[in-house]
Coordinates of C-alpha atoms in Angstrom, one line a residue:
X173 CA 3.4 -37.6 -6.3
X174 CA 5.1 -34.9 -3.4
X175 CA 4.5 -32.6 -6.6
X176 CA 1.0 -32.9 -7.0
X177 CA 0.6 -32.6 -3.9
X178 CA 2.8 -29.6 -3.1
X179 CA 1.2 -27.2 -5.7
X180 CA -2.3 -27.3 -4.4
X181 CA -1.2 -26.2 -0.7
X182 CA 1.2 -23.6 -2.5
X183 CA -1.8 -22.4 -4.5
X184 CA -4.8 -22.6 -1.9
X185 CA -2.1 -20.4 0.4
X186 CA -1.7 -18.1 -2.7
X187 CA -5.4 -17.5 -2.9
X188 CA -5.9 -17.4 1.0
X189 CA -3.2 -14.9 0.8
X190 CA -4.5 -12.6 -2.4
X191 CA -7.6 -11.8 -0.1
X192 CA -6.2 -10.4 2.8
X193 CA -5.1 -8.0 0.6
X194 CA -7.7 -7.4 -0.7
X195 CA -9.5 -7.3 3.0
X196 CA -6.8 -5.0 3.8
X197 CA -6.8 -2.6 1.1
X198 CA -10.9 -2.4 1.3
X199 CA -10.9 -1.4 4.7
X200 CA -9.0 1.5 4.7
X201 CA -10.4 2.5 1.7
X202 CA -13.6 2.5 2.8
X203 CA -13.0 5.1 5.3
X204 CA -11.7 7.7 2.9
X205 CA -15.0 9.0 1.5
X206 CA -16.0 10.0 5.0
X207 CA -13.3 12.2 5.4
X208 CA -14.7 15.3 4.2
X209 CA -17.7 14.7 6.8
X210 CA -15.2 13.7 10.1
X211 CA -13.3 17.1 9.1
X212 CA -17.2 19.2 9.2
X213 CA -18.3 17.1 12.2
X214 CA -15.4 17.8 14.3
X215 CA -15.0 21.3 12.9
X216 CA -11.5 21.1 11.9
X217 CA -9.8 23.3 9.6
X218 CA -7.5 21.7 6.6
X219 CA -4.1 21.9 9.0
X220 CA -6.0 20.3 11.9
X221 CA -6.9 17.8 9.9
X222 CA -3.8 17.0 8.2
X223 CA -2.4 16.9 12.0
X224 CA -4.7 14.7 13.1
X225 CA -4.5 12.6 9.7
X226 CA -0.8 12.0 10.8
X227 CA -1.8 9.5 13.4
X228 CA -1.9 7.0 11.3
X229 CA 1.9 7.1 10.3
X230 CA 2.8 7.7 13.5
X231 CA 1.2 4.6 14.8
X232 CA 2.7 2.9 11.8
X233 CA 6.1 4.3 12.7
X234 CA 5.7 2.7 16.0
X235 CA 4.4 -0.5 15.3
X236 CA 7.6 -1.0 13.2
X237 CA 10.2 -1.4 16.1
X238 CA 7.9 -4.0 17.7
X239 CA 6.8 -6.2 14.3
X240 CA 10.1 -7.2 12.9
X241 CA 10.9 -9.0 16.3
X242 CA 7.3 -10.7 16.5
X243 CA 7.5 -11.8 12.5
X244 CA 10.8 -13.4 13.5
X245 CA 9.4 -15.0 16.4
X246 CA 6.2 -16.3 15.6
X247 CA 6.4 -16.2 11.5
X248 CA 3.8 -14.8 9.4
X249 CA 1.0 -16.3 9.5
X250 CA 0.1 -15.8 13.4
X251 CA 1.1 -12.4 12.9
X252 CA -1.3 -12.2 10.0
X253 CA -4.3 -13.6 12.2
X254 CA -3.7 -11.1 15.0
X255 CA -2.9 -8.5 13.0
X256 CA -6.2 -8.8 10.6
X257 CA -8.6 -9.2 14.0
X258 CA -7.4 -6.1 15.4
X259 CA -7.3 -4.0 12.5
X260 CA -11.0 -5.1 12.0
X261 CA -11.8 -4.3 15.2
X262 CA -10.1 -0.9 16.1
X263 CA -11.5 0.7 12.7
X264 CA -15.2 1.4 14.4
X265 CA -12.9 4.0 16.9
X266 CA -12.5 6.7 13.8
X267 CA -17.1 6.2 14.2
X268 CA -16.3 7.7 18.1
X269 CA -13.6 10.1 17.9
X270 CA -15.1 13.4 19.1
X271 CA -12.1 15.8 19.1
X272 CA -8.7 16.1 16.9
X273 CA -6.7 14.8 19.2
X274 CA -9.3 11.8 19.8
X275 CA -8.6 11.3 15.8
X276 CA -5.3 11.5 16.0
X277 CA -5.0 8.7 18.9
X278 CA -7.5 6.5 16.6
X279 CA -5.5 6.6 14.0
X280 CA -2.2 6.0 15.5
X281 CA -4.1 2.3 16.9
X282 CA -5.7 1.9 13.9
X283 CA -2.4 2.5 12.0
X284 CA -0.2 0.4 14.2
X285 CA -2.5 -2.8 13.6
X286 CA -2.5 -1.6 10.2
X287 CA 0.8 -1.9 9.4
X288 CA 1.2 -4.8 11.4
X289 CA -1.1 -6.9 8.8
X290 CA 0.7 -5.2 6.2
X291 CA 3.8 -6.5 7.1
X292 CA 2.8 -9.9 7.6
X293 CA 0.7 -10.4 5.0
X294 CA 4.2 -9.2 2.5
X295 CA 5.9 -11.8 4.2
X296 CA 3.5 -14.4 3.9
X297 CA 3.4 -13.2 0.3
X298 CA 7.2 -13.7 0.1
X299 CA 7.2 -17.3 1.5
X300 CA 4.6 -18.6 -0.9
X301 CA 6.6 -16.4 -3.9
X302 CA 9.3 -19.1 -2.7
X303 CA 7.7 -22.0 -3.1
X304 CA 6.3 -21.1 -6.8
X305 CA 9.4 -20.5 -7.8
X306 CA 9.0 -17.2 -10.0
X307 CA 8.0 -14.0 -9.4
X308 CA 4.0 -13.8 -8.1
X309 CA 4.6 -11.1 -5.8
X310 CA 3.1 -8.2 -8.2
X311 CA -0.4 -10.3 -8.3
X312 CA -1.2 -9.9 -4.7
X313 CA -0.2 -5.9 -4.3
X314 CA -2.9 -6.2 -7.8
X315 CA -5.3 -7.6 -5.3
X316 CA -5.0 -4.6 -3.1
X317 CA -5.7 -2.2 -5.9
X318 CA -8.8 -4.0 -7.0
X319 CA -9.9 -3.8 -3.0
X320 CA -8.8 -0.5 -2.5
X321 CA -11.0 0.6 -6.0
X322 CA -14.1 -1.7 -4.8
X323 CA -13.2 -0.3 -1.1
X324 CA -13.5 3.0 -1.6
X325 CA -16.9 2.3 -4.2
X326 CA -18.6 0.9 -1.0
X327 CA -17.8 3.8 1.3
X328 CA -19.4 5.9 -1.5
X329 CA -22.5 4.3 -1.6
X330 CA -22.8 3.8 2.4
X331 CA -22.3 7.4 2.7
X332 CA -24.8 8.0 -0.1
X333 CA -26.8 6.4 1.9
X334 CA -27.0 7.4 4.8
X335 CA -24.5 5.1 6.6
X336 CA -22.4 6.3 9.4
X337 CA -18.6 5.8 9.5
X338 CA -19.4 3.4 12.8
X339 CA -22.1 1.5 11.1
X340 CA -20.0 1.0 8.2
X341 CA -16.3 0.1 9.8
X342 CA -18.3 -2.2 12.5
X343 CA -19.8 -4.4 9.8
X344 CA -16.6 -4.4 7.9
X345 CA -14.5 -5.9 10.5
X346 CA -17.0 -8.3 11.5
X347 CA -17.4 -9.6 7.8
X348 CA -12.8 -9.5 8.4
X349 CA -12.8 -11.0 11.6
X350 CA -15.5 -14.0 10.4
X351 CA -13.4 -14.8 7.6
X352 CA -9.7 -13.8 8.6
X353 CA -9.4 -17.0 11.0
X354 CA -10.5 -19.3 7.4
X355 CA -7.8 -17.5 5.3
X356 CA -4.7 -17.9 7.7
X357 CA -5.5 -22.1 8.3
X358 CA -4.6 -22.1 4.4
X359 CA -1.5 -20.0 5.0
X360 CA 1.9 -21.5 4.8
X361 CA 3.7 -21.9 8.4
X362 CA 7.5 -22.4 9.1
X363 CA 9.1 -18.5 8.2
X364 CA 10.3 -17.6 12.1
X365 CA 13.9 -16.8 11.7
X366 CA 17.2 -19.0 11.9
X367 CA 19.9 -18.6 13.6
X368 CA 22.5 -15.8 12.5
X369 CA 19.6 -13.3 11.3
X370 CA 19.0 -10.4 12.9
X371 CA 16.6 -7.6 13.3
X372 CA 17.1 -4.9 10.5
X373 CA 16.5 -1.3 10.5
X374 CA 16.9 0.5 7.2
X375 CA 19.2 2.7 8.1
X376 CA 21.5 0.0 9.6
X377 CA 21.7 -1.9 5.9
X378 CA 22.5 0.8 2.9
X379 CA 20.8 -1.2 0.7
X380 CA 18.1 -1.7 2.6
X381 CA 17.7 1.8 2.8
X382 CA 17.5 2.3 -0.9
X383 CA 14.5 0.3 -1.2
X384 CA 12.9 1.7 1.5
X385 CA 13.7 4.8 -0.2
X386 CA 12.2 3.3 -3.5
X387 CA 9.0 1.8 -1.8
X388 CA 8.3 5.2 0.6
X389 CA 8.7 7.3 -3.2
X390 CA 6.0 4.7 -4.7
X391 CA 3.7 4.6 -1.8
X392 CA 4.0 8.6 -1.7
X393 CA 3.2 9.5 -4.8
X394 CA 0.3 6.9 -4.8
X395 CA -1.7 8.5 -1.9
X396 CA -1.4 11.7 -3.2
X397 CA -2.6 10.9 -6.4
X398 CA -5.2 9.3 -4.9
X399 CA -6.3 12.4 -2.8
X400 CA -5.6 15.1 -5.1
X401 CA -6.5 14.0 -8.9
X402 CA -9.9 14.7 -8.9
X403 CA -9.1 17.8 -7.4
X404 CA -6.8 18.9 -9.8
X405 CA -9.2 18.2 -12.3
X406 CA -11.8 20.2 -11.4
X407 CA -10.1 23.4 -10.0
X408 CA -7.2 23.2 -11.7
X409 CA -8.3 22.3 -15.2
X410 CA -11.9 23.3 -15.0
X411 CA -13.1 19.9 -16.2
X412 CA -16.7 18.6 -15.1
X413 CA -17.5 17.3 -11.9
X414 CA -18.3 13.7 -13.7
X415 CA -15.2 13.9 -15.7
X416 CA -12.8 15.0 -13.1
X417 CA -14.3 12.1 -11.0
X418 CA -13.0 9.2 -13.4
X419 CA -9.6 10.8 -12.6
X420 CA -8.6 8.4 -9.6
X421 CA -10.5 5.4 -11.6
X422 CA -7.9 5.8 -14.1
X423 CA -5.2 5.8 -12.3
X424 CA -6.2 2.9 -10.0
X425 CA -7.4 0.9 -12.8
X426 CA -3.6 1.0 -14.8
X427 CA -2.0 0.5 -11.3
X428 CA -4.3 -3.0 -11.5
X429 CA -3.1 -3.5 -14.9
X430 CA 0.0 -3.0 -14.2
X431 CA 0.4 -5.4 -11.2
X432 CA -1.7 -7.9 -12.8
X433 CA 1.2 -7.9 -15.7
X434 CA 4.1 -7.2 -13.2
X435 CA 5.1 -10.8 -12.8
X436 CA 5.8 -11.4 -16.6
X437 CA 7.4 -8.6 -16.9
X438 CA 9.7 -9.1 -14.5
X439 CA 10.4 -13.0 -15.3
X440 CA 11.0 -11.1 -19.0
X441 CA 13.3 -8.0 -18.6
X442 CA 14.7 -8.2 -15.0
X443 CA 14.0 -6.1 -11.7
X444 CA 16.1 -3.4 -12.5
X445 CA 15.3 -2.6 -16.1
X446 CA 11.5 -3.1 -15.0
X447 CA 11.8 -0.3 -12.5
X448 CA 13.8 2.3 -14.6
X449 CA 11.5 1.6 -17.4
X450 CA 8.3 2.4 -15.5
X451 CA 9.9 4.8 -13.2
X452 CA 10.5 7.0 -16.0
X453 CA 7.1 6.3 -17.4
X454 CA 5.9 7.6 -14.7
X455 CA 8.0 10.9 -14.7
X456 CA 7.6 11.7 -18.3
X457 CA 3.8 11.0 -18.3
X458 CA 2.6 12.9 -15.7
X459 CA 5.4 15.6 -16.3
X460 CA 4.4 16.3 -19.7
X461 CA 0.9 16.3 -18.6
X462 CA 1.3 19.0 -15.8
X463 CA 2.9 21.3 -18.3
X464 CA 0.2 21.1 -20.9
X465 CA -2.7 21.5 -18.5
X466 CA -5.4 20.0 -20.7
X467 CA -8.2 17.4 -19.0
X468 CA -7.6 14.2 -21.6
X469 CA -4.1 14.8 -21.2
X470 CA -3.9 14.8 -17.9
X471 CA -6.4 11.2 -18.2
X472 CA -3.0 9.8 -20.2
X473 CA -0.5 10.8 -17.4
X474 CA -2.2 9.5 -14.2
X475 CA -2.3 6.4 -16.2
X476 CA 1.3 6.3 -17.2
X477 CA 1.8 7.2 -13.4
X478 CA -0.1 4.6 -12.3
X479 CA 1.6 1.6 -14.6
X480 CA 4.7 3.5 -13.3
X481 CA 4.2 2.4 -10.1
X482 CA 2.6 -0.5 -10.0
X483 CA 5.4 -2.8 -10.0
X484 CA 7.6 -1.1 -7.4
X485 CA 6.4 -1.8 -4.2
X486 CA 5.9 -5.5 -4.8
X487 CA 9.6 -5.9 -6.7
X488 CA 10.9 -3.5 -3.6
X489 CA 9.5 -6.0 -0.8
X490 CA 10.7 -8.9 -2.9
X491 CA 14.5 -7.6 -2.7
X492 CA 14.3 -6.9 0.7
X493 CA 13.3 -10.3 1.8
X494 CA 16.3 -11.4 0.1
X495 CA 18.8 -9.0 2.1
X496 CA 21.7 -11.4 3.8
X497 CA 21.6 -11.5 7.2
X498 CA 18.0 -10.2 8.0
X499 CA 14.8 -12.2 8.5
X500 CA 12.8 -11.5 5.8
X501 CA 9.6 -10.4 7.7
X502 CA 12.1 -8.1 9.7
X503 CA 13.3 -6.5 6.3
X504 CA 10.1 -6.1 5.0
X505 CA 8.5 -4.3 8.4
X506 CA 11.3 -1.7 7.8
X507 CA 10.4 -1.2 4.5
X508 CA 6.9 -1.3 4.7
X509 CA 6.4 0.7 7.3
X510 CA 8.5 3.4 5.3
X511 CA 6.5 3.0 2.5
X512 CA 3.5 3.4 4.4
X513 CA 4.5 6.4 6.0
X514 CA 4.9 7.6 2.6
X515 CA 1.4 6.8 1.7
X516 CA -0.4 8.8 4.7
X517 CA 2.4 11.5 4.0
X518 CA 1.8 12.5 0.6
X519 CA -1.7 14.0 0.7
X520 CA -1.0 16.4 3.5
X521 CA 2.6 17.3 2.1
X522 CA 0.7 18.1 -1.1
X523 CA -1.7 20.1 -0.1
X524 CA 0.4 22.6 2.0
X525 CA 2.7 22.9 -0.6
X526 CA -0.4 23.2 -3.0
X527 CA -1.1 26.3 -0.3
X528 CA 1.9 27.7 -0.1
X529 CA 2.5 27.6 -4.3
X530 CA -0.8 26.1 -6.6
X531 CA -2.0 22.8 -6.8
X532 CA 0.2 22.2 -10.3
X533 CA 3.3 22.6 -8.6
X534 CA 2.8 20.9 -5.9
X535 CA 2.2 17.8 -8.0
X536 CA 5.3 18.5 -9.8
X537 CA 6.7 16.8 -7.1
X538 CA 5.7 13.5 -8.3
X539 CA 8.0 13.4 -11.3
X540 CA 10.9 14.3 -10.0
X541 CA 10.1 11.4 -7.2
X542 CA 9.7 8.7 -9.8
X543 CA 12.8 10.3 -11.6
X544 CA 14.7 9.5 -8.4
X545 CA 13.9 5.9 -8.8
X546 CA 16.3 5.6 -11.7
X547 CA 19.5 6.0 -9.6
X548 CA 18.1 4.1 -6.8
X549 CA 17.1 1.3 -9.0
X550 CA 21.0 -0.4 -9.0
X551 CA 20.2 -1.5 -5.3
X552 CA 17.9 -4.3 -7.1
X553 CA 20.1 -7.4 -7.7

């Protein structure tokens, strides 16, 4: 009988859980078509913009020496309610900035609530994970992808239609903020920390630092693929403006695969041998497709890329939640906030070395990242 009655709460939490990723994932994304148009608005030029664009980490950055302490403290799934609300409600600032600097301080808020939710949400992820039993962590990072994909398809279309940035992040959060206090009453309580564990910092724990390493390498190469495919495409490759924009499509979609299979794969061939495998997927793929510089090739290795990522940043947040010593949430808001540095990092870092060199070579860069993975890899146990 406790059984049956165990699995549906374990289950409704999973769910409740799966969708503030996806919440998450869609409201970030939706900001990134109107980039292009903050950028002309505020007449910024690209390295004004990639300075103001580093708000976001920065507030990231700080909001990681404050949520590892609060996760212990509270648990997850208070942190996840407050961190949700004011994420929602901070996003309609990036509608009213009027200067760089004004961006820049938008970002940093919007990033530090961000990041907060992030962290929570992974280790509310990481409790339920505990309670199935097996390896589910890969299905909800597959629920971000598909709400960063159908994220960034309804910033499109607002902008299409005539929808302004504030219009758009205002009813966004208040769809999040209706909904958020629904998801978290069907979360799982009781992860505050016991005693002996202690706040951890990645570069306190070598191993921890490894898969921070690991996760800020995945997250990396993900945002700038994400930014810089299409582009690469097009300019670089010449291909049509309707080709060149299935590029991120591609890739997103085989991340989603990917995730949505990581679980079995894991259960089947281990942690480790899961991450070499894809990591050099990932390398040879889109290695092989830089050097021949053909359109349907290139279509082949964003899609080995994306498989060969798909699996690390859930496997990575899994293993640091099992570091002795630490609180898991605390081990996971060092790593996540890495790897999310790593993610707002790795368009501007491509595109000035893209300036200094060509676009090609600045995306050679992403191979020998995922090639670093291999070494890295032993720190999974």
């Amino acid at each position: 009988m406790s059984d049956r009655l165990t699995i549906p709460s374990s289950r409704t939490a999973r769910i409740a859980t799966s969708t503030v990723f996806a919440l998450h994932a869609a409201l970030f994304a939706a900001w990134t078509p109107y980039v292009p148009e903050v950028k002309t608005a505020l007449g910024l030029h690209e390295g004004a913009l990639g300075l103001a664009l580093l708000g976001a980490p920065a507030g990231s950055m700080a909001a990681m020496l404050v949520v590892g302490f609060v996760l212990a403290r509270w648990g997850s799934r208070k942190v996840v309610l407050a961190g949700l609300i004011a994420y929602a409600l901070t996003g309609p600032l990036l509608g009213l900035v009027g200067s760089g600097g004004q961006l820049f301080a938008a970002l940093a808020v919007w990033g530090a609530f961000q990041s907060t939710a992030d962290m929570a949400m992974n280790t509310q992820a990481v409790t339920v994970e505990r309670e199935y039993g097996r390896p589910i962590m890969s299905s909800f990072h597959a629920w971000w992808s598909l709400g960063a994909f159908l994220g960034a398809g309804v910033g499109a279309l607002a902008l299409g239609a005539g929808v302004t940035l504030l219009q758009e992040l205002a009813v966004l959060g208040a769809l999040i903020v209706l909904v958020a206090p629904l998801l978290v009453r069907c979360m799982r309580d009781g992860d505050q920390a016991e005693p002996g564990q202690h706040f951890a910092l990645p570069w306190r724990q070598p191993g921890l630092l490894v898969l921070a390493w690991i996760g800020f390498t995945a997250l990396l190469c993900e945002g700038a693929a994400a930014d810089w495919s299409v582009l690469y495409l097009r300019e670089s490759l010449q291909a049509p403006a309707q080709v060149a924009g299935a590029a991120y499509a591609v890739f997103a979609m085989s991340m989603f695969v990917g995730r949505a299979l990581g679980d079995r794969w894991v259960q089947r061939f281990g942690e480790r041998t899961l991450i070499r495998t894809l990591a050099a997927l990932g390398a040879v793929g889109l290695a092989v497709a830089l050097l021949v510089g053909h359109p349907l090739i290139a279509f082949v290795g964003l899609a080995a890329l994306g498989v060969g990522l798909a699996c690390m940043v859930p496997v990575v947040f899994s293993a640091a939640a099992r570091v002795p010593g630490s609180h898991p949430g605390q081990s996971i808001a060092a790593v996540a906030t890495t790897g999310w540095v790593g993610f707002l990092l790795g368009p501007p870092l491509i595109g000035n070395l893209a300036h200094a060199t060509s676009l090609p070579l600045a995306l050679g860069l992403l191979p020998l990242l995922c090639a670093s993975v291999l070494p890295a890899a032993r720190a999974l146990r």
